[in-house]
Short mmCIF file of C-alpha atoms (C1' of nucleotides) in Angstrom, two decimals:
data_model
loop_
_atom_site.label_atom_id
_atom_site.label_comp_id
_atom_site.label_asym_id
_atom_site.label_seq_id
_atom_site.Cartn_x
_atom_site.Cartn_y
_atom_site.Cartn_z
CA UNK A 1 -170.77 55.68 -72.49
CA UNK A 2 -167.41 54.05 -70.98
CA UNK A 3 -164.58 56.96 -70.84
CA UNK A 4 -162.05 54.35 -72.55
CA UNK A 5 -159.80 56.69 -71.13
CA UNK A 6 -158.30 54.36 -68.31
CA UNK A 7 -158.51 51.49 -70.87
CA UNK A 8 -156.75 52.44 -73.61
CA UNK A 9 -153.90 53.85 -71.48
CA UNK A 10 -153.32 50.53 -69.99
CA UNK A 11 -153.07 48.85 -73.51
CA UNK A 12 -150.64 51.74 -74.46
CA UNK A 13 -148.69 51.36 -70.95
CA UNK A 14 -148.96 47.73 -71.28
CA UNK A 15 -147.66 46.66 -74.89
CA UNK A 16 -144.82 49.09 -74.38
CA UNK A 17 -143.88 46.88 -71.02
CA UNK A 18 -143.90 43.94 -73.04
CA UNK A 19 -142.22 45.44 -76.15
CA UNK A 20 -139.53 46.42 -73.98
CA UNK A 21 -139.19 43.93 -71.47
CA UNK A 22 -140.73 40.44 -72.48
CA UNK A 23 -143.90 39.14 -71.27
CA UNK A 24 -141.83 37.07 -67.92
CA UNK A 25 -140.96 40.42 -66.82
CA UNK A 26 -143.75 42.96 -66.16
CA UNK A 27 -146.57 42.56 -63.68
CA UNK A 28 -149.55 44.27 -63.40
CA UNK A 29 -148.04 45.70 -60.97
CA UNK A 30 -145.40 47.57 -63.87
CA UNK A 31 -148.30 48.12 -65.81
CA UNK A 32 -150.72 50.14 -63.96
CA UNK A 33 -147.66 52.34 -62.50
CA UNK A 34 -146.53 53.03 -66.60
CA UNK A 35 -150.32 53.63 -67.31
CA UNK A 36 -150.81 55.86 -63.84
CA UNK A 37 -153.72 53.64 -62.48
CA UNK A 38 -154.94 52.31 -60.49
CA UNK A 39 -154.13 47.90 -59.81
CA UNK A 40 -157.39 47.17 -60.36
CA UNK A 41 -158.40 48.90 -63.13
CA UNK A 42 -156.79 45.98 -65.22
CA UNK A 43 -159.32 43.30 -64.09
CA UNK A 44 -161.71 45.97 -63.88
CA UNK A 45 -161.79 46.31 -67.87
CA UNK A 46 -160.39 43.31 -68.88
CA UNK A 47 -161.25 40.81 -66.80
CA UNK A 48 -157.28 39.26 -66.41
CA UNK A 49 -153.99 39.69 -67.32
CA UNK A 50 -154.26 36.98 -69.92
CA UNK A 51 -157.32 38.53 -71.57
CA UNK A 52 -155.64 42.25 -71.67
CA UNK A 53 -152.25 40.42 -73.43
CA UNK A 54 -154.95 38.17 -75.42
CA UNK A 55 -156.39 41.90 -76.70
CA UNK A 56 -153.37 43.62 -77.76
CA UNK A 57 -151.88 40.33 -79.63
CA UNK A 58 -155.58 40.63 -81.32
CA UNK A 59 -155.41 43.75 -82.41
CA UNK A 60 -151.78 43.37 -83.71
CA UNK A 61 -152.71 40.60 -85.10
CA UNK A 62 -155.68 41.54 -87.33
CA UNK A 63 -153.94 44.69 -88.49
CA UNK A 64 -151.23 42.35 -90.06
CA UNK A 65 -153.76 40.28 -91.70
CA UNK A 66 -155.59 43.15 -92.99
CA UNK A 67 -152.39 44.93 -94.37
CA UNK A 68 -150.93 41.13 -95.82
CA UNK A 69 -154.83 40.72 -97.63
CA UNK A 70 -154.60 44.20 -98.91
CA UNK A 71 -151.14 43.56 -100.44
CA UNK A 72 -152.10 40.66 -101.73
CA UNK A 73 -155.49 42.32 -103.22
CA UNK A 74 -153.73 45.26 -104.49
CA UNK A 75 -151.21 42.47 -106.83
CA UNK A 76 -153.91 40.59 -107.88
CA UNK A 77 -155.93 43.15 -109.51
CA UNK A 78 -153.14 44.27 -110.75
CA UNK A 79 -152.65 40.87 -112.64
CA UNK A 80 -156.37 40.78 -113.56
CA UNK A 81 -157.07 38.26 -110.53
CA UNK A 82 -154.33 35.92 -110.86
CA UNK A 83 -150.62 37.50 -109.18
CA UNK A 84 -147.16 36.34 -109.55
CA UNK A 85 -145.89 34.35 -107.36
CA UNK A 86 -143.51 36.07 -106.15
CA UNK A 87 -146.00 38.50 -105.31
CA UNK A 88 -148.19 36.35 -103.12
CA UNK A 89 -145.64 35.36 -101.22
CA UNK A 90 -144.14 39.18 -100.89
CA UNK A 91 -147.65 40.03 -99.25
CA UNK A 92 -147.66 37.39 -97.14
CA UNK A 93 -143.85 38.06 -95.36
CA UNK A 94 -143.30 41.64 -96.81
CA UNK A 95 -145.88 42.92 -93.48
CA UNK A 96 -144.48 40.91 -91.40
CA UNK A 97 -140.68 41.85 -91.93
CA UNK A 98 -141.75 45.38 -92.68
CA UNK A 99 -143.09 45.46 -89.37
CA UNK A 100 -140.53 44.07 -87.76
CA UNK A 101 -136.99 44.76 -88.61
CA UNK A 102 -135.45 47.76 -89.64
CA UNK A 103 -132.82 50.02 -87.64
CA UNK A 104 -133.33 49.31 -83.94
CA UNK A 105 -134.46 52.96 -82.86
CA UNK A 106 -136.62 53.32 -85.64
CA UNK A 107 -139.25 50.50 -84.73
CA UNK A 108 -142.56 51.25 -83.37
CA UNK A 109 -143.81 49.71 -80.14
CA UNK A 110 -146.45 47.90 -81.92
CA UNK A 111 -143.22 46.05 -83.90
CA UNK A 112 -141.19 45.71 -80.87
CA UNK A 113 -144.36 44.02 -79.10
CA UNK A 114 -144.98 41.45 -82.14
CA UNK A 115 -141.29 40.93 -82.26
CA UNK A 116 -141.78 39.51 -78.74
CA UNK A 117 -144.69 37.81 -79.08
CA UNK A 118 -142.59 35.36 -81.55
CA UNK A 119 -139.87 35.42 -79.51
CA UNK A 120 -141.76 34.02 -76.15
CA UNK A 121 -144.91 32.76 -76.69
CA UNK A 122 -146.75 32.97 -73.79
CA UNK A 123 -149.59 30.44 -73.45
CA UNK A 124 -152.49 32.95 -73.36
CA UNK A 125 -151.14 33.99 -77.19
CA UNK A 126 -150.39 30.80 -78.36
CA UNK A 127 -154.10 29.63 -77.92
CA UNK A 128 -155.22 32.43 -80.00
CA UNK A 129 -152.69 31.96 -82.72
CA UNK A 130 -154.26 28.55 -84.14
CA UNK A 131 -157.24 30.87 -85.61
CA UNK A 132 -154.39 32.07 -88.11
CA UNK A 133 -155.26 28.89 -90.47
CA UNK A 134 -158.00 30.43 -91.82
CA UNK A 135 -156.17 33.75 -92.52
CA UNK A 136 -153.14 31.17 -93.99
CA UNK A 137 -156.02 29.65 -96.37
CA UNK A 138 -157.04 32.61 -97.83
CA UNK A 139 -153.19 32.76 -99.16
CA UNK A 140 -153.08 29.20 -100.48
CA UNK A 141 -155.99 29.95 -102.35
CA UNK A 142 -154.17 32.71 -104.11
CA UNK A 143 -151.03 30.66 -105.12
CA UNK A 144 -153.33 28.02 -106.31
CA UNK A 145 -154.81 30.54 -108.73
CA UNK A 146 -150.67 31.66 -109.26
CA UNK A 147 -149.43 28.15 -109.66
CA UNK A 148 -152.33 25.90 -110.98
CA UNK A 149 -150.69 23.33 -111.90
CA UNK A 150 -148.69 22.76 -108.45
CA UNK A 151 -150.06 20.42 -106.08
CA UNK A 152 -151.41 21.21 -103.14
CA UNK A 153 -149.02 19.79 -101.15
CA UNK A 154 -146.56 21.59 -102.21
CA UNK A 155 -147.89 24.97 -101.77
CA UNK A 156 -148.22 23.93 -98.54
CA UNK A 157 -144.75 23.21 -97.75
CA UNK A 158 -143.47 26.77 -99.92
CA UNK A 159 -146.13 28.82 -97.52
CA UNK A 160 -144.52 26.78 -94.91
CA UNK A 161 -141.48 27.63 -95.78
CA UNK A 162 -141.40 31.03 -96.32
CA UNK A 163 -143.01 32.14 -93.24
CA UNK A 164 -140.66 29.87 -91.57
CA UNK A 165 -137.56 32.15 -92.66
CA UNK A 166 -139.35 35.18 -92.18
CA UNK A 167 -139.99 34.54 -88.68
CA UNK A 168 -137.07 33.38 -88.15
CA UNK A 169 -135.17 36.03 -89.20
CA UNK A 170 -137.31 38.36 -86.87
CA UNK A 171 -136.68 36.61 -84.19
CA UNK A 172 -132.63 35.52 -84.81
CA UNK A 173 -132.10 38.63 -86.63
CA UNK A 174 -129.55 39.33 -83.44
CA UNK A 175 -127.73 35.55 -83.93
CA UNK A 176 -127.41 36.44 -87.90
CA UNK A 177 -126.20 39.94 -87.22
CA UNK A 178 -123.41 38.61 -84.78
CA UNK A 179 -122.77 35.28 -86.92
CA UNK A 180 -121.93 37.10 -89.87
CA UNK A 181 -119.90 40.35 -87.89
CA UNK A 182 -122.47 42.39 -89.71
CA UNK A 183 -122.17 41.15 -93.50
CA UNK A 184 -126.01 40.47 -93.28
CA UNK A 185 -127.64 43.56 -93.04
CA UNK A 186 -130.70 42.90 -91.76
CA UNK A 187 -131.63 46.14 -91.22
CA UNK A 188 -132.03 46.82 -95.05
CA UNK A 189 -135.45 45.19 -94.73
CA UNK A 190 -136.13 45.10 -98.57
CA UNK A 191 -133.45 43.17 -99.31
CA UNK A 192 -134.29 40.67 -96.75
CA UNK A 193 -138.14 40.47 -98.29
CA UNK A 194 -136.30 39.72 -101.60
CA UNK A 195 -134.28 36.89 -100.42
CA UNK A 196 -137.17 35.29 -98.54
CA UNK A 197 -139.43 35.71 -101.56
CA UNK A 198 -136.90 34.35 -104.49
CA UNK A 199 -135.69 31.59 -101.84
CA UNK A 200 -139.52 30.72 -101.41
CA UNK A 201 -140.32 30.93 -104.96
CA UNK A 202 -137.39 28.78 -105.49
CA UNK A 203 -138.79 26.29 -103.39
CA UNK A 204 -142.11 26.06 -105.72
CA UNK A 205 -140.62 26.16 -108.75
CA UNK A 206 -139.58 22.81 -109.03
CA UNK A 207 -141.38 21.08 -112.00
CA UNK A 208 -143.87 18.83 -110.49
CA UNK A 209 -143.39 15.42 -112.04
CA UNK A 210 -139.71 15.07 -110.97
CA UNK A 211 -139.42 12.38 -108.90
CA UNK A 212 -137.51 14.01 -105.78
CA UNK A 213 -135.38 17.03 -105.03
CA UNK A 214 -131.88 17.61 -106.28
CA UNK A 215 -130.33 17.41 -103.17
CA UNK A 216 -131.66 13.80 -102.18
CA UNK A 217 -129.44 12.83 -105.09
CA UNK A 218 -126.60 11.97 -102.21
CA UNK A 219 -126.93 9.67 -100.05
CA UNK A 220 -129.66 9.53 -97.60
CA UNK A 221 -128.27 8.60 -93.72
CA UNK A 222 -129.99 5.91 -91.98
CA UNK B 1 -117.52 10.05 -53.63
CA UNK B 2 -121.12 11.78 -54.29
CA UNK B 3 -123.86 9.30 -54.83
CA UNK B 4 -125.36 11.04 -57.93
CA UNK B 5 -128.63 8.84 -57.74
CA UNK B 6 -130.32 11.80 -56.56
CA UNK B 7 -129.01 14.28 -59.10
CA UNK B 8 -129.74 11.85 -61.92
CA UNK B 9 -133.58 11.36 -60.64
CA UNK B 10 -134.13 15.10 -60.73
CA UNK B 11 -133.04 15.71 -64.04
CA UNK B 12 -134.92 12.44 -65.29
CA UNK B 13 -138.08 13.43 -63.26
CA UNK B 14 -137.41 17.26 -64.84
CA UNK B 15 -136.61 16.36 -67.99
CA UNK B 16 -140.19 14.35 -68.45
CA UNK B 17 -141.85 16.93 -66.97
CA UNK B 18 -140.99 19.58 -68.93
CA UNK B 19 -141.23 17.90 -71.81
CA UNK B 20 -144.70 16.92 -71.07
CA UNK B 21 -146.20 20.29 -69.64
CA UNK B 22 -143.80 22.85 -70.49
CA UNK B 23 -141.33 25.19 -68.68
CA UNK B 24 -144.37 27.20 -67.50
CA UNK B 25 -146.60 25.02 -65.95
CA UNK B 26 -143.70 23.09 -63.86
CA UNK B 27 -142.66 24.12 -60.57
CA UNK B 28 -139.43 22.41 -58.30
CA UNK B 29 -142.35 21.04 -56.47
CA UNK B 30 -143.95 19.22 -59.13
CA UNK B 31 -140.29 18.16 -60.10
CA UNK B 32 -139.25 16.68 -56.21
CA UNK B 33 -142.71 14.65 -55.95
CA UNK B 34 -141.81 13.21 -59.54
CA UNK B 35 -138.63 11.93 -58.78
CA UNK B 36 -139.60 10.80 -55.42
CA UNK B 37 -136.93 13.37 -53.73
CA UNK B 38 -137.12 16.02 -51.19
CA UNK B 39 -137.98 19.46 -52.08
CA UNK B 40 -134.66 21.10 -50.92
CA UNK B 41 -132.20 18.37 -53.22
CA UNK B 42 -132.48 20.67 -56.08
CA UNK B 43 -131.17 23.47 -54.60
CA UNK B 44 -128.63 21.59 -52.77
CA UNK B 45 -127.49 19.53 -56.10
CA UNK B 46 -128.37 22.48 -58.95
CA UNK B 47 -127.65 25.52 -56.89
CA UNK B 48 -131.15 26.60 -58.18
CA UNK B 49 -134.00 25.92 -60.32
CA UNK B 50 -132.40 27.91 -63.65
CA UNK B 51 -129.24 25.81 -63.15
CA UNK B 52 -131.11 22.77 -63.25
CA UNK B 53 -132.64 23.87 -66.66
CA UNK B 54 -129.73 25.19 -67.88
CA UNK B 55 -128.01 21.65 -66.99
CA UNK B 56 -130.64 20.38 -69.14
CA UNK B 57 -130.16 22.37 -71.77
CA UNK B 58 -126.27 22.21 -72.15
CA UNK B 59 -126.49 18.21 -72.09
CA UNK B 60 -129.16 17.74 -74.76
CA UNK B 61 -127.07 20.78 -77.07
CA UNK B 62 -123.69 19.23 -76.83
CA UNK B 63 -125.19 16.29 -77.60
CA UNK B 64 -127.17 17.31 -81.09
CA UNK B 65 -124.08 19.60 -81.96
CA UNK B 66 -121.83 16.31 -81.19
CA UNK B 67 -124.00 14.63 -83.96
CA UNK B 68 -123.98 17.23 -86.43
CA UNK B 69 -119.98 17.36 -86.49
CA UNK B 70 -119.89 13.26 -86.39
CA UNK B 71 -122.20 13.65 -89.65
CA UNK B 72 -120.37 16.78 -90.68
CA UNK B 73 -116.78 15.15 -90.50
CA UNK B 74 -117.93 11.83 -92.18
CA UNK B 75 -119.61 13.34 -95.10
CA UNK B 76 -115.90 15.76 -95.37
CA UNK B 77 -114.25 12.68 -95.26
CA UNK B 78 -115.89 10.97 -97.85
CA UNK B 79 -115.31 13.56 -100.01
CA UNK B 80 -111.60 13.92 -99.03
CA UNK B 81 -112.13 16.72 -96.95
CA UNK B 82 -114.73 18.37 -99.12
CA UNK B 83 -118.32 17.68 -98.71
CA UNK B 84 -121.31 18.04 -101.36
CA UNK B 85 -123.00 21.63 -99.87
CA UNK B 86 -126.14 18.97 -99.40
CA UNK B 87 -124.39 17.18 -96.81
CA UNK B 88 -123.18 19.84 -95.03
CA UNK B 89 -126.35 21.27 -94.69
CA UNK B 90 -127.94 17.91 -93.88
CA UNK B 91 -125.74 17.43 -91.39
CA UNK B 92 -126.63 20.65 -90.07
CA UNK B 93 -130.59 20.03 -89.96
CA UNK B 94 -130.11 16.66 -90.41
CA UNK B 95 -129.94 15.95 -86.17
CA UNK B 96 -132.42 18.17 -85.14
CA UNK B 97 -134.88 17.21 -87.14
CA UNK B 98 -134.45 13.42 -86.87
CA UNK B 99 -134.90 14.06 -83.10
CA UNK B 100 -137.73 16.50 -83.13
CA UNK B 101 -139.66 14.63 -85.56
CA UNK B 102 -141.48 11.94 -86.58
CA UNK B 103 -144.50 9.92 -85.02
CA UNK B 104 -145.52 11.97 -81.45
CA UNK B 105 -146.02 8.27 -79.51
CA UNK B 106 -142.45 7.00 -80.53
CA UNK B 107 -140.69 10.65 -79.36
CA UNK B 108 -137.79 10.21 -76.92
CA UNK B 109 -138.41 12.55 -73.61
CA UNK B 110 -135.17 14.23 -74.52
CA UNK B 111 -136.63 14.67 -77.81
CA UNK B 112 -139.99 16.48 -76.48
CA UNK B 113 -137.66 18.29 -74.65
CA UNK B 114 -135.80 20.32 -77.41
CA UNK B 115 -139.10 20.50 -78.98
CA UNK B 116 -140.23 22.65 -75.58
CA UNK B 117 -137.51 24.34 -75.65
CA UNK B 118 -137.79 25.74 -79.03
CA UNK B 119 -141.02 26.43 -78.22
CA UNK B 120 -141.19 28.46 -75.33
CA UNK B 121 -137.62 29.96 -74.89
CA UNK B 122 -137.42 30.65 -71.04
CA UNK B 123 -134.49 33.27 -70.03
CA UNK B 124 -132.26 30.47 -68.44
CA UNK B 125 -131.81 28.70 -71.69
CA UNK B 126 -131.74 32.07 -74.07
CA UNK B 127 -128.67 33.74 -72.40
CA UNK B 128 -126.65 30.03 -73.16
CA UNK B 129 -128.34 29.84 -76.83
CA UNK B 130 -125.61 32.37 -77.88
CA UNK B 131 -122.47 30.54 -77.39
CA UNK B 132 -124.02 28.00 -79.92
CA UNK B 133 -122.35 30.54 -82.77
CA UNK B 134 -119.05 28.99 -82.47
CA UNK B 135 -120.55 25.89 -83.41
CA UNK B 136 -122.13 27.22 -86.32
CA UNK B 137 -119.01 28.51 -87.40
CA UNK B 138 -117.75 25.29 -87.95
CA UNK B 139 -120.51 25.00 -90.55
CA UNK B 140 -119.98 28.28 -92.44
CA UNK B 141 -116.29 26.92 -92.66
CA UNK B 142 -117.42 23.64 -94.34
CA UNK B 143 -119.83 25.61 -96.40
CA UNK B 144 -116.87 27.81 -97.77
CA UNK B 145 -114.77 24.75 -98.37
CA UNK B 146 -117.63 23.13 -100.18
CA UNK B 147 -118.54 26.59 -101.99
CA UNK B 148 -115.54 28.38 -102.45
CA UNK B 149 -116.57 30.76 -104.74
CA UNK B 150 -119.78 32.14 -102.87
CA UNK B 151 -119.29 35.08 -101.06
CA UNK B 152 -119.67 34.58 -97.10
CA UNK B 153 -122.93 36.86 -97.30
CA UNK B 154 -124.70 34.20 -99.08
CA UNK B 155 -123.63 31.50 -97.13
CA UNK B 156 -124.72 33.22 -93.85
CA UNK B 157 -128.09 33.55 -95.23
CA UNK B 158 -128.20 29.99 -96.49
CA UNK B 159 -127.19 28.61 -93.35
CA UNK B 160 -129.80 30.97 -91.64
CA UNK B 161 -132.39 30.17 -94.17
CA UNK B 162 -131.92 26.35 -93.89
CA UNK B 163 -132.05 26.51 -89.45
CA UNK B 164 -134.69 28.54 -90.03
CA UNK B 165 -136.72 25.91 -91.81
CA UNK B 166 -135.75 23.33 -90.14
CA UNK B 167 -136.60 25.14 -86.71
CA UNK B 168 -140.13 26.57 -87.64
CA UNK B 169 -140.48 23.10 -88.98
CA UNK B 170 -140.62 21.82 -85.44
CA UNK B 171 -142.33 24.23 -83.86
CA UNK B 172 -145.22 24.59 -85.84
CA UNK B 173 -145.62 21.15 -87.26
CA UNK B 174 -148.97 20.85 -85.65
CA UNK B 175 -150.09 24.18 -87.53
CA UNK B 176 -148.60 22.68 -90.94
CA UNK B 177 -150.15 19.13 -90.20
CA UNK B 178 -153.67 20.91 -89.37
CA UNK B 179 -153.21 23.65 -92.61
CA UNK B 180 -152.78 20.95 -95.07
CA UNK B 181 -155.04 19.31 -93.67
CA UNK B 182 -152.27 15.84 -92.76
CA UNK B 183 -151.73 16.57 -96.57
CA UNK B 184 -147.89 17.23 -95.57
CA UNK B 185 -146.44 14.23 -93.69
CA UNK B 186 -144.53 15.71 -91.32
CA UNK B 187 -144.14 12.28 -89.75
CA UNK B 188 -141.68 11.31 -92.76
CA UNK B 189 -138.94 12.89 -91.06
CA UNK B 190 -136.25 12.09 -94.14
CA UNK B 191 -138.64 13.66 -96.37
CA UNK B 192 -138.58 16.73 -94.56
CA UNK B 193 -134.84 16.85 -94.26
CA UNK B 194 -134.46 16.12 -98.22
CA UNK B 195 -137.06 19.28 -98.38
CA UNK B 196 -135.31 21.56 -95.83
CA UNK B 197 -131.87 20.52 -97.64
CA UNK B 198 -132.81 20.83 -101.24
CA UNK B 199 -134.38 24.30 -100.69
CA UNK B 200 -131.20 25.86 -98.63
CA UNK B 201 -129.04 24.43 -101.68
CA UNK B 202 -130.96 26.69 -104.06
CA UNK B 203 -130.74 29.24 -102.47
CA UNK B 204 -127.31 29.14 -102.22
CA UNK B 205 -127.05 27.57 -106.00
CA UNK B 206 -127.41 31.19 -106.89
CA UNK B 207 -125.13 32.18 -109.07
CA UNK B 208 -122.68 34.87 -107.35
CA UNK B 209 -122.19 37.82 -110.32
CA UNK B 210 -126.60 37.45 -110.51
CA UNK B 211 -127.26 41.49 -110.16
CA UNK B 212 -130.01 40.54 -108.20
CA UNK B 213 -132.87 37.78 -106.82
CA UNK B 214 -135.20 36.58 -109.15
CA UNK B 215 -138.49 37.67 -107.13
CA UNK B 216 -136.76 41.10 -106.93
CA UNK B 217 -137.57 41.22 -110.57
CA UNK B 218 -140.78 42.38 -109.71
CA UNK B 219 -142.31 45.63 -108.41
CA UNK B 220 -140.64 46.47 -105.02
CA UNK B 221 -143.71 48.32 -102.96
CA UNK B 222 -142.41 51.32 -100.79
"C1'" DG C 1 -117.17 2.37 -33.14
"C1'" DA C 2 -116.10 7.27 -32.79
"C1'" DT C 3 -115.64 11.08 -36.05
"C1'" DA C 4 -115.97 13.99 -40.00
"C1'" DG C 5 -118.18 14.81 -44.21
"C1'" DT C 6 -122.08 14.27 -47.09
"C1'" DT C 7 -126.80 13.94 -48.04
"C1'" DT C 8 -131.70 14.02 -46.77
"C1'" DC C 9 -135.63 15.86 -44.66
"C1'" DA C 10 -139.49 18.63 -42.62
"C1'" DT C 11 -140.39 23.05 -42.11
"C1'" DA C 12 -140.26 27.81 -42.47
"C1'" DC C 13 -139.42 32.12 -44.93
"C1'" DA C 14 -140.04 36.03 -47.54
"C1'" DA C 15 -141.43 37.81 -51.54
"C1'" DA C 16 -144.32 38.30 -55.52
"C1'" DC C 17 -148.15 37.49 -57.88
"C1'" DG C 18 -153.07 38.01 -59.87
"C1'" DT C 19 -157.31 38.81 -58.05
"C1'" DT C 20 -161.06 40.45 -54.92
"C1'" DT C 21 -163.50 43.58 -51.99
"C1'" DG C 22 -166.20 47.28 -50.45
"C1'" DA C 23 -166.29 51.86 -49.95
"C1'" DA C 24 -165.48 56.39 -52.06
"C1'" DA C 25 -165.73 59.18 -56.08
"C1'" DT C 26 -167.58 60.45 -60.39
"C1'" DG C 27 -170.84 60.95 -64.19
"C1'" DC C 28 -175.37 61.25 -65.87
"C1'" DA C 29 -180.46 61.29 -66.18
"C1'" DA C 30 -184.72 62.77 -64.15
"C1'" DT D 1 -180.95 67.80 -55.94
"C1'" DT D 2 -182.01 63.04 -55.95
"C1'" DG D 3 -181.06 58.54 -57.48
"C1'" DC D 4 -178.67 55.15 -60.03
"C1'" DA D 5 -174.90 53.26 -62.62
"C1'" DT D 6 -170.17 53.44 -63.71
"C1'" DT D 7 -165.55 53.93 -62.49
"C1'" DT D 8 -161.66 54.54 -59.26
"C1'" DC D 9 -159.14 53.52 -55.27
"C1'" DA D 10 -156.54 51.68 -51.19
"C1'" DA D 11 -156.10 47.75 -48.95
"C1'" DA D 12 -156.02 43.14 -48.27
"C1'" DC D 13 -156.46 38.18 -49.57
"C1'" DG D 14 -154.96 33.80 -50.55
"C1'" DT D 15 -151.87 31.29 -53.23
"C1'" DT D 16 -147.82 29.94 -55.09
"C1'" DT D 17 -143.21 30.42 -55.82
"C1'" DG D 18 -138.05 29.50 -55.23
"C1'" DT D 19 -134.98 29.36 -51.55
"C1'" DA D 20 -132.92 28.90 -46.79
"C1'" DT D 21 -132.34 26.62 -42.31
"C1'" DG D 22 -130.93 23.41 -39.02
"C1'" DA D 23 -131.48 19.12 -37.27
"C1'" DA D 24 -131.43 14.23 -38.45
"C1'" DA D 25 -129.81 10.31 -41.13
"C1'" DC D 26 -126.46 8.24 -43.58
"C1'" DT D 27 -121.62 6.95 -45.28
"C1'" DA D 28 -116.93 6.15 -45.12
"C1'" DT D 29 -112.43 6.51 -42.86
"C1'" DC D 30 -109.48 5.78 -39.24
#
DNA sequence: GATAGTTTCATACAAACGTTTGAAATGCAA
DNA sequence: TTGCATTTCAAACGTTTGTATGAAACTATC
């Protein structure tokens, strides 16, 4: 029976490291002196650096998916298998924006670490990242079964779209704050799940047949 | 009189390289044998390695914000010195996405550059990334004089929104391309603009006195 | 064509890094 | 206690990195 002791204090050590200082920052070296042992232990239990950063985005990782499926769960049986929209689309940011903004102090490490991941992308986490398709299917399924009479392509470019300003405003939320002198308050993290959703549902709520989107009404450069 | 045809191979020889192989995996070495130069010339020409990335950086941004006021100022002028809140925010996105996109074999190296750059986001280029908010205040001011009757909350958020997309767009065009399975053509690079363009106009086609977001019409969890 | 300033070059430096090693320590079963 | 496997530890290894040095080569001016 493996003590875990050592191991799990080097995940703790090591995600706050990260969460605090970016990934370009902290060594091993950092690492085992915030976890109090010893330089070796790392490789010892996980082999490399890039397979103990590879673990903690993992587990970060699947506890988002598993809280974005339950959400998403939770509205459809609540709609006898077939959600809203809007709701769909509110489990698949809400999570992520839960998790991530809010007042500064109040974030948890776990938040300030996922925050960095999509801030720097290291190469060891962006490998692991293209396994999120399947997760990403599971919610076109559901606003197929919301919107059945969208095409799939355009689903497509709403999920798209809608994670796009999520993450974005996770990792900008700094820029926006300082753009607008503080008239965006992205600390009041509901309201920023609400703009992202209606803005998203926007997005798929144009009827299908019309033959292109208001705004290519002007002129089209080149 | 400095001969410059030293200078001009680095950042060539740099520029290709880090397009093709990213910030990481580059090293001055890599850059001096690629441009056929001694390994000291960078520092004597950049000062250092960061300065030679930041050069990069700073030419390729004035550049793309050079285009988007060219496009800005001719659509204003068009309009006698008010532009249609579609070409504003095309010539916002408009730039960046008509040099980040389109078919990967016919990409310009400065192109694949920006795209690595919004990628991985190395320290050198983030500390510069925050003067670009004067420039984008030049776009909130068009915005107003386009939309003079939305509050400057909104248009923050639709000029956030509408980078955002366009942004994540680039990024993860591979993940879209592979999700939809080449269902979206993210190849079509005016199609994509007309997309990113018509959805930031809806959401700032809101209208102002609206209590609140459509989506927020539903249950708010928590 | 001597001189002063600029640019190139080979080489060295010093530091930092992730990883490895082999012995010591510890835990556990018989 | 003996024996075996697991875990810890200090130390070192071998690269790789960006940068610095000082002499040589080149360029232009007088």
């Amino acid at each position: 029976m493996p003590s875990d002791q050592t191991r799990t204090a080097i995940l703790a050590a090591a995600e706050r490291l990260y969460a605090d200082r970016g990934f370009g920052d902290v060594t091993l070296r950092d690492i085992v002196a915030e976890a109090n042992v010893n330089l070796a232990a790392v490789n010892y239990h996980f082999g490399s650096k890039d397979e103990l950063i590879a673990e903690l985005f993992v587990t970060r990782s699947l506890a988002l998916n598993k809280e974005r499926l339950r959400e998403l769960r939770e509205a459809e049986e609540a709609g006898n298998g077939r959600a809203d929209i809007s709701e769909v689309l509110r489990a698949l940011v809400g999570p992520t924006l839960r998790g991530c903004l809010g007042p500064e102090n109040q974030r948890s490490t776990p938040a300030r670490f996922m925050i960095r991941v999509s801030i720097e992308s290291v190469p060891a986490i962006r490998r692991i990242r293209n396994r999120e398709i399947d997760h990403l299917r599971k919610f076109i399924a559901a606003m197929r079964r919301s919107l059945p009479d969208r095409s799939d392509v355009e689903l497509y470019w709403g999920l798209h779209f809608a994670l796009a300003m999520a993450q974005q405003t996770v990792r900008d939320s700094e820029r926006l704050a300082k753009l607008s002198e503080g008239k965006c308050d992205v600390d009041d993290v509901e309201d920023v799940i609400d703009r992202v959703v209606s803005v998203a549902v926007m997005a798929l709520a144009r009827t299908a047949g019309e033959p292109k989107l208001a705004a290519a009404a002007g002129p089209r450069h080149r």
